[in-house]
Amino acid sequence: MSYQLTIEPIGQTIEIEEQQTILDACMRAGVWLPHACCHGLCATCKVQVVEGEIEHGQASPFALMDFERDERKCLACCATAQSDLTIEADIDEDEDACHFPVRDFTGRVKEMVDLTPTIKGIFVELEGDGIEFQAGQYVNVHIPGEGMPRAFSLADKPASRTLIELNVRRVPGGKGTGYLHDEITSGDEIRFSGPYGRFFVRKSDPQPVILIAGGSGLSSPKSMLIDMLEENDARQITLVYGARNRPELYYHDLFLQLKSMHKNFTYVPALSDEPADSSWEGFRGYVHDAAKAHFDGVFRGHKAYLCGPPVMIEAAIRTLMQGQLFERDIYTEKFLTSADGAEALAKSPLFKSI
């Protein structure tokens, strides 16, 4: 059974299946709604139900208060339709955004590569036209036996539609990353849906670009960087990438090569826990400190894109803002999981830009 879902203020009507979430129906129809965690935790996807009946699903009471339920608000990532619906959402159109409908894919693993001692590169072949995506977006990978998919950014350029790259960091005790590290192998099928996310380069803006990444958060900035360079983007582009030690610093040689080929690209690697007696001659310390040192603490006149662990992102945001770069010019990508729980929600972030 299906219902009609009307999205205001754009006035578009789409079909929504029984038990399908409002967010999923919109994304598959190419209609973008604000969202982030997709687990009912962060409240980014909160919408107003104007007409019709819904089931709230697993919305966290921290993200959707009782009085908000009484006001007929819901979380689009959890709520399902019980009748024809009209909702009102805060849709902020961006001229640089591409609207690719979310689709389901079944690919086959072509190659597994140990990028670092803790991060695997999984290269997946797709049939037909492959997947259309914007550099910086991610996919949700289905893990056998698990109800909740795992989000991984697409690490290659959008032009590589039939061969995608996922960078998967092993999470101790993690069932999803454990499966992707230890059980799946070349030739196996892998199922995922996508593309998701609003983390992308504002190509219409002429300001120089700063990419700041930590750990496997390199995936999105790598995709963005290669896409910009292959399109002969004339802006100055700086990648500041941090890892704990030299074995964890992956694609280092690729970035050195790109630096030698493109005068407008600068690469600043940083190691936070490298042995003092090693031969490393680059920056020693955290990635936000490396950025501060490289730019002499002044970031105004740039667009910054941050991807990595939440702690890294918060530190980088503080550093950028202290250096006169503010919310309108800072974009972040970080994933909240159910493990983050209410503690993460109780904290007030400096701001959200996802």
Tab-separated table of C-alpha atoms in Angstrom:
chain	number	residue	atom	x	y	z
A	1	MET	CA	0.000	0.000	0.000
A	2	SER	CA	1.245	3.506	-0.747
A	3	TYR	CA	0.221	7.050	0.153
A	4	GLN	CA	0.732	10.504	-1.321
A	5	LEU	CA	3.311	12.699	0.402
A	6	THR	CA	3.328	16.427	-0.333
A	7	ILE	CA	6.401	18.432	0.652
A	8	GLU	CA	6.007	22.133	1.373
A	9	PRO	CA	7.129	24.793	0.610
A	10	ILE	CA	8.226	23.275	-2.719
A	11	GLY	CA	4.761	21.841	-3.372
A	12	GLN	CA	6.054	18.519	-4.738
A	13	THR	CA	3.993	15.348	-4.265
A	14	ILE	CA	5.607	11.898	-4.249
A	15	GLU	CA	4.616	8.349	-3.314
A	16	ILE	CA	5.501	6.901	0.058
A	17	GLU	CA	5.159	3.183	0.757
A	18	GLU	CA	3.756	1.712	3.915
A	19	GLN	CA	6.575	1.345	6.499
A	20	GLN	CA	8.856	3.580	4.395
A	21	THR	CA	10.259	6.554	6.294
A	22	ILE	CA	9.495	10.061	5.115
A	23	LEU	CA	13.207	10.737	4.630
A	24	ASP	CA	13.774	7.617	2.539
A	25	ALA	CA	10.780	8.378	0.298
A	26	CYS	CA	12.035	11.914	-0.297
A	27	MET	CA	15.633	10.921	-0.971
A	28	ARG	CA	14.602	8.225	-3.451
A	29	ALA	CA	12.466	10.766	-5.275
A	30	GLY	CA	15.395	13.188	-5.511
A	31	VAL	CA	13.939	15.569	-2.911
A	32	TRP	CA	16.511	16.649	-0.339
A	33	LEU	CA	15.491	17.109	3.287
A	34	PRO	CA	17.895	18.282	5.993
A	35	HIS	CA	19.265	15.228	7.830
A	36	ALA	CA	22.407	13.957	9.516
A	37	CYS	CA	22.470	10.862	11.749
A	38	CYS	CA	19.504	8.993	10.194
A	39	HIS	CA	19.026	7.150	13.500
A	40	GLY	CA	16.508	9.424	15.244
A	41	LEU	CA	19.186	10.990	17.436
A	42	CYS	CA	20.178	14.413	16.143
A	43	ALA	CA	16.877	16.172	15.244
A	44	THR	CA	18.298	17.612	12.028
A	45	CYS	CA	15.460	16.052	9.999
A	46	LYS	CA	12.630	17.449	12.148
A	47	VAL	CA	9.588	18.435	10.038
A	48	GLN	CA	6.062	19.714	10.656
A	49	VAL	CA	3.130	17.440	9.805
A	50	VAL	CA	0.488	19.727	8.273
A	51	GLU	CA	-2.059	17.079	7.281
A	52	GLY	CA	-2.355	13.337	7.761
A	53	GLU	CA	-1.295	10.737	10.306
A	54	ILE	CA	2.149	9.330	11.046
A	55	GLU	CA	3.856	6.755	13.237
A	56	HIS	CA	6.877	8.280	15.020
A	57	GLY	CA	9.046	5.146	15.021
A	58	GLN	CA	12.286	5.055	17.036
A	59	ALA	CA	12.690	8.810	17.499
A	60	SER	CA	14.808	9.590	20.559
A	61	PRO	CA	12.982	11.544	23.292
A	62	PHE	CA	16.061	13.787	23.418
A	63	ALA	CA	15.685	14.657	19.722
A	64	LEU	CA	11.869	14.884	19.682
A	65	MET	CA	10.292	16.142	22.900
A	66	ASP	CA	6.782	15.212	23.985
A	67	PHE	CA	5.500	18.749	23.435
A	68	GLU	CA	6.884	18.657	19.881
A	69	ARG	CA	4.988	15.443	19.216
A	70	ASP	CA	1.864	17.210	20.479
A	71	GLU	CA	2.621	20.018	18.020
A	72	ARG	CA	2.655	17.378	15.235
A	73	LYS	CA	6.351	17.509	14.580
A	74	CYS	CA	8.248	14.356	13.673
A	75	LEU	CA	11.696	13.119	12.655
A	76	ALA	CA	11.634	12.305	8.953
A	77	CYS	CA	14.285	9.581	9.339
A	78	CYS	CA	12.001	7.575	11.665
A	79	ALA	CA	8.408	8.589	10.884
A	80	THR	CA	6.225	6.506	8.560
A	81	ALA	CA	2.922	7.426	6.909
A	82	GLN	CA	-0.422	6.149	8.126
A	83	SER	CA	-2.376	8.141	5.510
A	84	ASP	CA	-1.781	10.700	2.778
A	85	LEU	CA	0.533	13.338	4.220
A	86	THR	CA	1.513	16.957	3.860
A	87	ILE	CA	4.689	18.053	5.619
A	88	GLU	CA	6.505	21.362	5.883
A	89	ALA	CA	10.297	21.194	5.881
A	90	ASP	CA	13.113	23.715	6.142
A	91	ILE	CA	14.571	23.170	2.677
A	92	ASP	CA	17.511	25.424	1.932
A	93	GLU	CA	18.351	25.210	-1.759
A	94	ASP	CA	22.009	25.490	-2.724
A	95	GLU	CA	22.980	26.295	-6.291
A	96	ASP	CA	26.002	23.988	-6.051
A	97	ALA	CA	24.029	20.951	-4.856
A	98	CYS	CA	23.328	18.035	-7.187
A	99	HIS	CA	20.106	16.122	-6.561
A	100	PHE	CA	20.724	12.454	-7.340
A	101	PRO	CA	17.909	10.080	-6.320
A	102	VAL	CA	18.921	7.455	-3.766
A	103	ARG	CA	19.009	3.955	-5.253
A	104	ASP	CA	19.829	0.431	-4.091
A	105	PHE	CA	22.954	-1.201	-5.503
A	106	THR	CA	24.520	-4.638	-5.475
A	107	GLY	CA	28.183	-4.574	-6.397
A	108	ARG	CA	31.018	-7.061	-6.368
A	109	VAL	CA	34.258	-6.571	-4.465
A	110	LYS	CA	37.084	-6.265	-6.974
A	111	GLU	CA	39.943	-5.687	-4.569
A	112	MET	CA	40.748	-5.340	-0.868
A	113	VAL	CA	43.783	-3.224	0.004
A	114	ASP	CA	45.418	-2.623	3.396
A	115	LEU	CA	45.810	1.154	3.274
A	116	THR	CA	47.070	1.313	6.867
A	117	PRO	CA	47.233	-1.182	9.769
A	118	THR	CA	43.645	-0.186	10.672
A	119	ILE	CA	42.084	1.028	7.395
A	120	LYS	CA	41.110	-1.113	4.415
A	121	GLY	CA	40.354	0.131	0.949
A	122	ILE	CA	37.420	-1.773	-0.545
A	123	PHE	CA	37.012	-1.361	-4.293
A	124	VAL	CA	33.564	-2.337	-5.582
A	125	GLU	CA	32.539	-2.873	-9.213
A	126	LEU	CA	29.022	-1.922	-10.314
A	127	GLU	CA	27.166	-2.993	-13.418
A	128	GLY	CA	25.408	-0.735	-15.895
A	129	ASP	CA	25.776	3.013	-15.453
A	130	GLY	CA	27.012	2.691	-11.868
A	131	ILE	CA	26.227	5.339	-9.276
A	132	GLU	CA	25.870	9.078	-9.778
A	133	PHE	CA	27.158	11.077	-6.834
A	134	GLN	CA	28.689	14.388	-5.858
A	135	ALA	CA	32.214	14.421	-4.447
A	136	GLY	CA	31.845	14.319	-0.660
A	137	GLN	CA	28.720	12.147	-0.503
A	138	TYR	CA	28.427	8.749	1.178
A	139	VAL	CA	26.604	5.425	0.908
A	140	ASN	CA	24.930	3.170	3.483
A	141	VAL	CA	26.404	-0.336	3.374
A	142	HIS	CA	24.213	-3.245	4.445
A	143	ILE	CA	25.872	-5.680	6.863
A	144	PRO	CA	24.458	-9.255	6.849
A	145	GLY	CA	22.550	-9.968	10.037
A	146	GLU	CA	22.514	-6.314	11.098
A	147	GLY	CA	19.410	-4.148	10.889
A	148	MET	CA	21.251	-0.834	10.734
A	149	PRO	CA	23.473	-0.056	7.722
A	150	ARG	CA	26.896	1.579	8.110
A	151	ALA	CA	27.779	4.875	6.420
A	152	PHE	CA	31.002	5.207	4.412
A	153	SER	CA	32.078	8.119	2.247
A	154	LEU	CA	32.891	7.570	-1.406
A	155	ALA	CA	36.629	8.055	-1.743
A	156	ASP	CA	37.070	8.309	-5.515
A	157	LYS	CA	36.077	10.920	-8.072
A	158	PRO	CA	32.428	11.000	-9.257
A	159	ALA	CA	33.529	10.151	-12.801
A	160	SER	CA	34.448	6.645	-11.557
A	161	ARG	CA	30.810	5.601	-11.489
A	162	THR	CA	31.266	1.855	-12.037
A	163	LEU	CA	34.185	1.385	-9.612
A	164	ILE	CA	33.778	2.910	-6.165
A	165	GLU	CA	36.225	3.050	-3.285
A	166	LEU	CA	35.340	2.798	0.399
A	167	ASN	CA	37.865	3.406	3.184
A	168	VAL	CA	36.890	1.389	6.256
A	169	ARG	CA	38.599	1.909	9.589
A	170	ARG	CA	38.339	-1.030	11.973
A	171	VAL	CA	36.351	-0.120	15.074
A	172	PRO	CA	37.329	-2.375	18.009
A	173	GLY	CA	34.373	-4.676	18.648
A	174	GLY	CA	32.428	-3.185	15.736
A	175	LYS	CA	30.288	-5.755	13.948
A	176	GLY	CA	30.073	-3.793	10.716
A	177	THR	CA	33.734	-2.923	10.337
A	178	GLY	CA	34.685	-6.365	11.638
A	179	TYR	CA	32.681	-7.954	8.839
A	180	LEU	CA	34.195	-5.667	6.208
A	181	HIS	CA	37.723	-6.312	7.464
A	182	ASP	CA	37.606	-10.018	8.288
A	183	GLU	CA	34.808	-11.741	6.365
A	184	ILE	CA	34.192	-10.093	3.016
A	185	THR	CA	36.713	-10.815	0.267
A	186	SER	CA	37.346	-10.260	-3.434
A	187	GLY	CA	34.485	-11.583	-5.543
A	188	ASP	CA	31.862	-11.225	-2.800
A	189	GLU	CA	28.687	-9.223	-3.275
A	190	ILE	CA	28.166	-6.060	-1.309
A	191	ARG	CA	24.851	-4.214	-1.019
A	192	PHE	CA	24.451	-0.518	-0.372
A	193	SER	CA	22.181	2.459	-1.015
A	194	GLY	CA	23.058	6.017	-1.926
A	195	PRO	CA	24.144	8.633	-2.527
A	196	TYR	CA	23.519	10.537	0.703
A	197	GLY	CA	24.767	13.745	2.253
A	198	ARG	CA	25.174	17.473	1.624
A	199	PHE	CA	28.931	17.636	2.061
A	200	PHE	CA	30.229	19.033	-1.223
A	201	VAL	CA	32.447	21.778	-2.586
A	202	ARG	CA	30.745	25.082	-3.355
A	203	LYS	CA	32.248	25.371	-6.817
A	204	SER	CA	30.514	28.660	-7.610
A	205	ASP	CA	32.430	30.380	-4.792
A	206	PRO	CA	35.825	31.739	-5.930
A	207	GLN	CA	37.456	31.671	-2.482
A	208	PRO	CA	40.447	29.349	-1.880
A	209	VAL	CA	39.621	25.941	-0.392
A	210	ILE	CA	40.938	24.343	2.800
A	211	LEU	CA	40.339	20.601	3.235
A	212	ILE	CA	40.972	19.296	6.761
A	213	ALA	CA	40.802	15.540	7.352
A	214	GLY	CA	41.695	13.042	10.040
A	215	GLY	CA	42.035	9.253	9.810
A	216	SER	CA	39.603	7.578	7.420
A	217	GLY	CA	37.829	10.943	7.215
A	218	LEU	CA	40.198	11.466	4.298
A	219	SER	CA	37.682	9.724	1.993
A	220	SER	CA	35.477	12.712	1.180
A	221	PRO	CA	38.271	15.311	0.906
A	222	LYS	CA	40.210	12.933	-1.380
A	223	SER	CA	37.185	12.665	-3.670
A	224	MET	CA	36.674	16.438	-3.591
A	225	LEU	CA	40.341	17.139	-4.282
A	226	ILE	CA	40.682	14.802	-7.263
A	227	ASP	CA	37.401	16.052	-8.706
A	228	MET	CA	38.518	19.698	-8.464
A	229	LEU	CA	41.970	19.055	-9.902
A	230	GLU	CA	40.647	16.992	-12.816
A	231	GLU	CA	38.204	19.805	-13.619
A	232	ASN	CA	41.170	22.238	-13.660
A	233	ASP	CA	39.750	24.247	-10.773
A	234	ALA	CA	41.910	27.384	-10.585
A	235	ARG	CA	41.400	28.099	-6.881
A	236	GLN	CA	44.170	27.526	-4.363
A	237	ILE	CA	43.470	24.202	-2.616
A	238	THR	CA	45.144	23.160	0.639
A	239	LEU	CA	44.766	19.673	2.143
A	240	VAL	CA	45.735	19.385	5.809
A	241	TYR	CA	45.631	15.708	6.732
A	242	GLY	CA	46.326	14.238	10.158
A	243	ALA	CA	47.097	10.720	11.359
A	244	ARG	CA	48.622	9.243	14.503
A	245	ASN	CA	51.838	7.975	12.923
A	246	ARG	CA	53.491	7.386	9.566
A	247	PRO	CA	51.981	3.896	8.954
A	248	GLU	CA	48.510	5.428	9.428
A	249	LEU	CA	49.149	8.225	6.911
A	250	TYR	CA	47.706	6.782	3.722
A	251	TYR	CA	47.743	8.125	0.146
A	252	HIS	CA	50.738	10.222	1.194
A	253	ASP	CA	52.636	9.492	-2.032
A	254	LEU	CA	49.571	10.279	-4.166
A	255	PHE	CA	49.220	13.718	-2.585
A	256	LEU	CA	52.921	14.435	-3.009
A	257	GLN	CA	52.563	13.535	-6.684
A	258	LEU	CA	49.492	15.747	-7.099
A	259	LYS	CA	51.342	18.581	-5.367
A	260	SER	CA	54.158	18.308	-7.924
A	261	MET	CA	51.670	18.331	-10.808
A	262	HIS	CA	49.398	21.192	-9.698
A	263	LYS	CA	50.786	24.557	-8.617
A	264	ASN	CA	47.500	25.489	-6.962
A	265	PHE	CA	47.545	22.458	-4.609
A	266	THR	CA	49.325	22.416	-1.237
A	267	TYR	CA	49.600	19.324	0.946
A	268	VAL	CA	50.230	19.568	4.704
A	269	PRO	CA	50.490	16.173	6.480
A	270	ALA	CA	50.586	16.032	10.294
A	271	LEU	CA	51.394	13.194	12.700
A	272	SER	CA	50.158	13.455	16.288
A	273	ASP	CA	51.915	10.440	17.843
A	274	GLU	CA	54.989	9.746	15.730
A	275	PRO	CA	58.042	8.347	17.605
A	276	ALA	CA	60.455	11.146	18.436
A	277	ASP	CA	63.407	9.292	16.916
A	278	SER	CA	61.754	8.600	13.526
A	279	SER	CA	62.841	10.149	10.238
A	280	TRP	CA	59.572	12.091	9.836
A	281	GLU	CA	60.352	15.668	8.814
A	282	GLY	CA	56.790	16.964	8.519
A	283	PHE	CA	54.551	18.583	11.134
A	284	ARG	CA	54.286	16.844	14.506
A	285	GLY	CA	51.050	17.493	16.355
A	286	TYR	CA	47.317	17.645	15.772
A	287	VAL	CA	45.805	18.483	12.414
A	288	HIS	CA	44.151	21.704	13.619
A	289	ASP	CA	47.501	22.892	14.954
A	290	ALA	CA	49.097	22.067	11.597
A	291	ALA	CA	46.476	24.176	9.845
A	292	LYS	CA	47.039	27.042	12.271
A	293	ALA	CA	50.795	26.923	11.748
A	294	HIS	CA	50.523	26.740	7.952
A	295	PHE	CA	48.153	29.715	7.705
A	296	ASP	CA	49.782	31.704	10.538
A	297	GLY	CA	46.488	31.526	12.415
A	298	VAL	CA	44.522	33.566	9.846
A	299	PHE	CA	41.881	31.759	7.737
A	300	ARG	CA	39.610	34.541	6.534
A	301	GLY	CA	38.865	34.575	2.826
A	302	HIS	CA	38.647	30.768	2.531
A	303	LYS	CA	36.049	28.018	2.361
A	304	ALA	CA	36.853	25.139	4.742
A	305	TYR	CA	35.644	21.536	4.515
A	306	LEU	CA	36.211	19.280	7.540
A	307	CYS	CA	35.846	15.506	7.727
A	308	GLY	CA	36.943	13.173	10.498
A	309	PRO	CA	36.269	12.160	14.106
A	310	PRO	CA	33.954	14.499	16.030
A	311	VAL	CA	36.725	15.560	18.432
A	312	MET	CA	38.944	16.556	15.503
A	313	ILE	CA	36.145	18.489	13.854
A	314	GLU	CA	35.300	20.450	17.006
A	315	ALA	CA	38.970	21.345	17.533
A	316	ALA	CA	39.316	22.410	13.888
A	317	ILE	CA	36.154	24.535	14.071
A	318	ARG	CA	37.473	26.373	17.136
A	319	THR	CA	40.807	26.982	15.431
A	320	LEU	CA	39.200	28.248	12.230
A	321	MET	CA	36.839	30.562	14.082
A	322	GLN	CA	39.684	31.928	16.199
A	323	GLY	CA	41.382	32.643	12.870
A	324	GLN	CA	38.459	34.756	11.615
A	325	LEU	CA	36.601	32.112	9.610
A	326	PHE	CA	32.979	31.728	10.549
A	327	GLU	CA	29.955	29.490	10.120
A	328	ARG	CA	28.982	30.546	6.624
A	329	ASP	CA	32.375	29.399	5.290
A	330	ILE	CA	32.846	26.144	7.249
A	331	TYR	CA	31.304	22.824	6.212
A	332	THR	CA	31.610	19.570	8.131
A	333	GLU	CA	30.879	15.899	7.742
A	334	LYS	CA	30.672	13.592	10.718
A	335	PHE	CA	28.542	10.544	11.407
A	336	LEU	CA	26.529	9.956	14.585
A	337	THR	CA	25.842	6.312	15.419
A	338	SER	CA	23.526	4.799	18.008
A	339	ALA	CA	26.632	4.334	20.194
A	340	ASP	CA	26.915	8.082	20.506
A	341	GLY	CA	23.585	8.106	22.301
A	342	ALA	CA	22.040	10.859	24.300
A	343	GLU	CA	25.380	12.081	25.674
A	344	ALA	CA	26.313	13.500	22.282
A	345	LEU	CA	22.918	15.124	21.976
A	346	ALA	CA	23.097	16.754	25.397
A	347	LYS	CA	26.164	18.726	24.313
A	348	SER	CA	25.657	21.942	22.410
A	349	PRO	CA	27.816	21.925	19.273
A	350	LEU	CA	29.268	25.201	18.082
A	351	PHE	CA	27.026	24.835	15.076
A	352	LYS	CA	25.792	22.296	12.537
A	353	SER	CA	26.714	22.436	8.880
A	354	ILE	CA	26.131	19.012	7.428
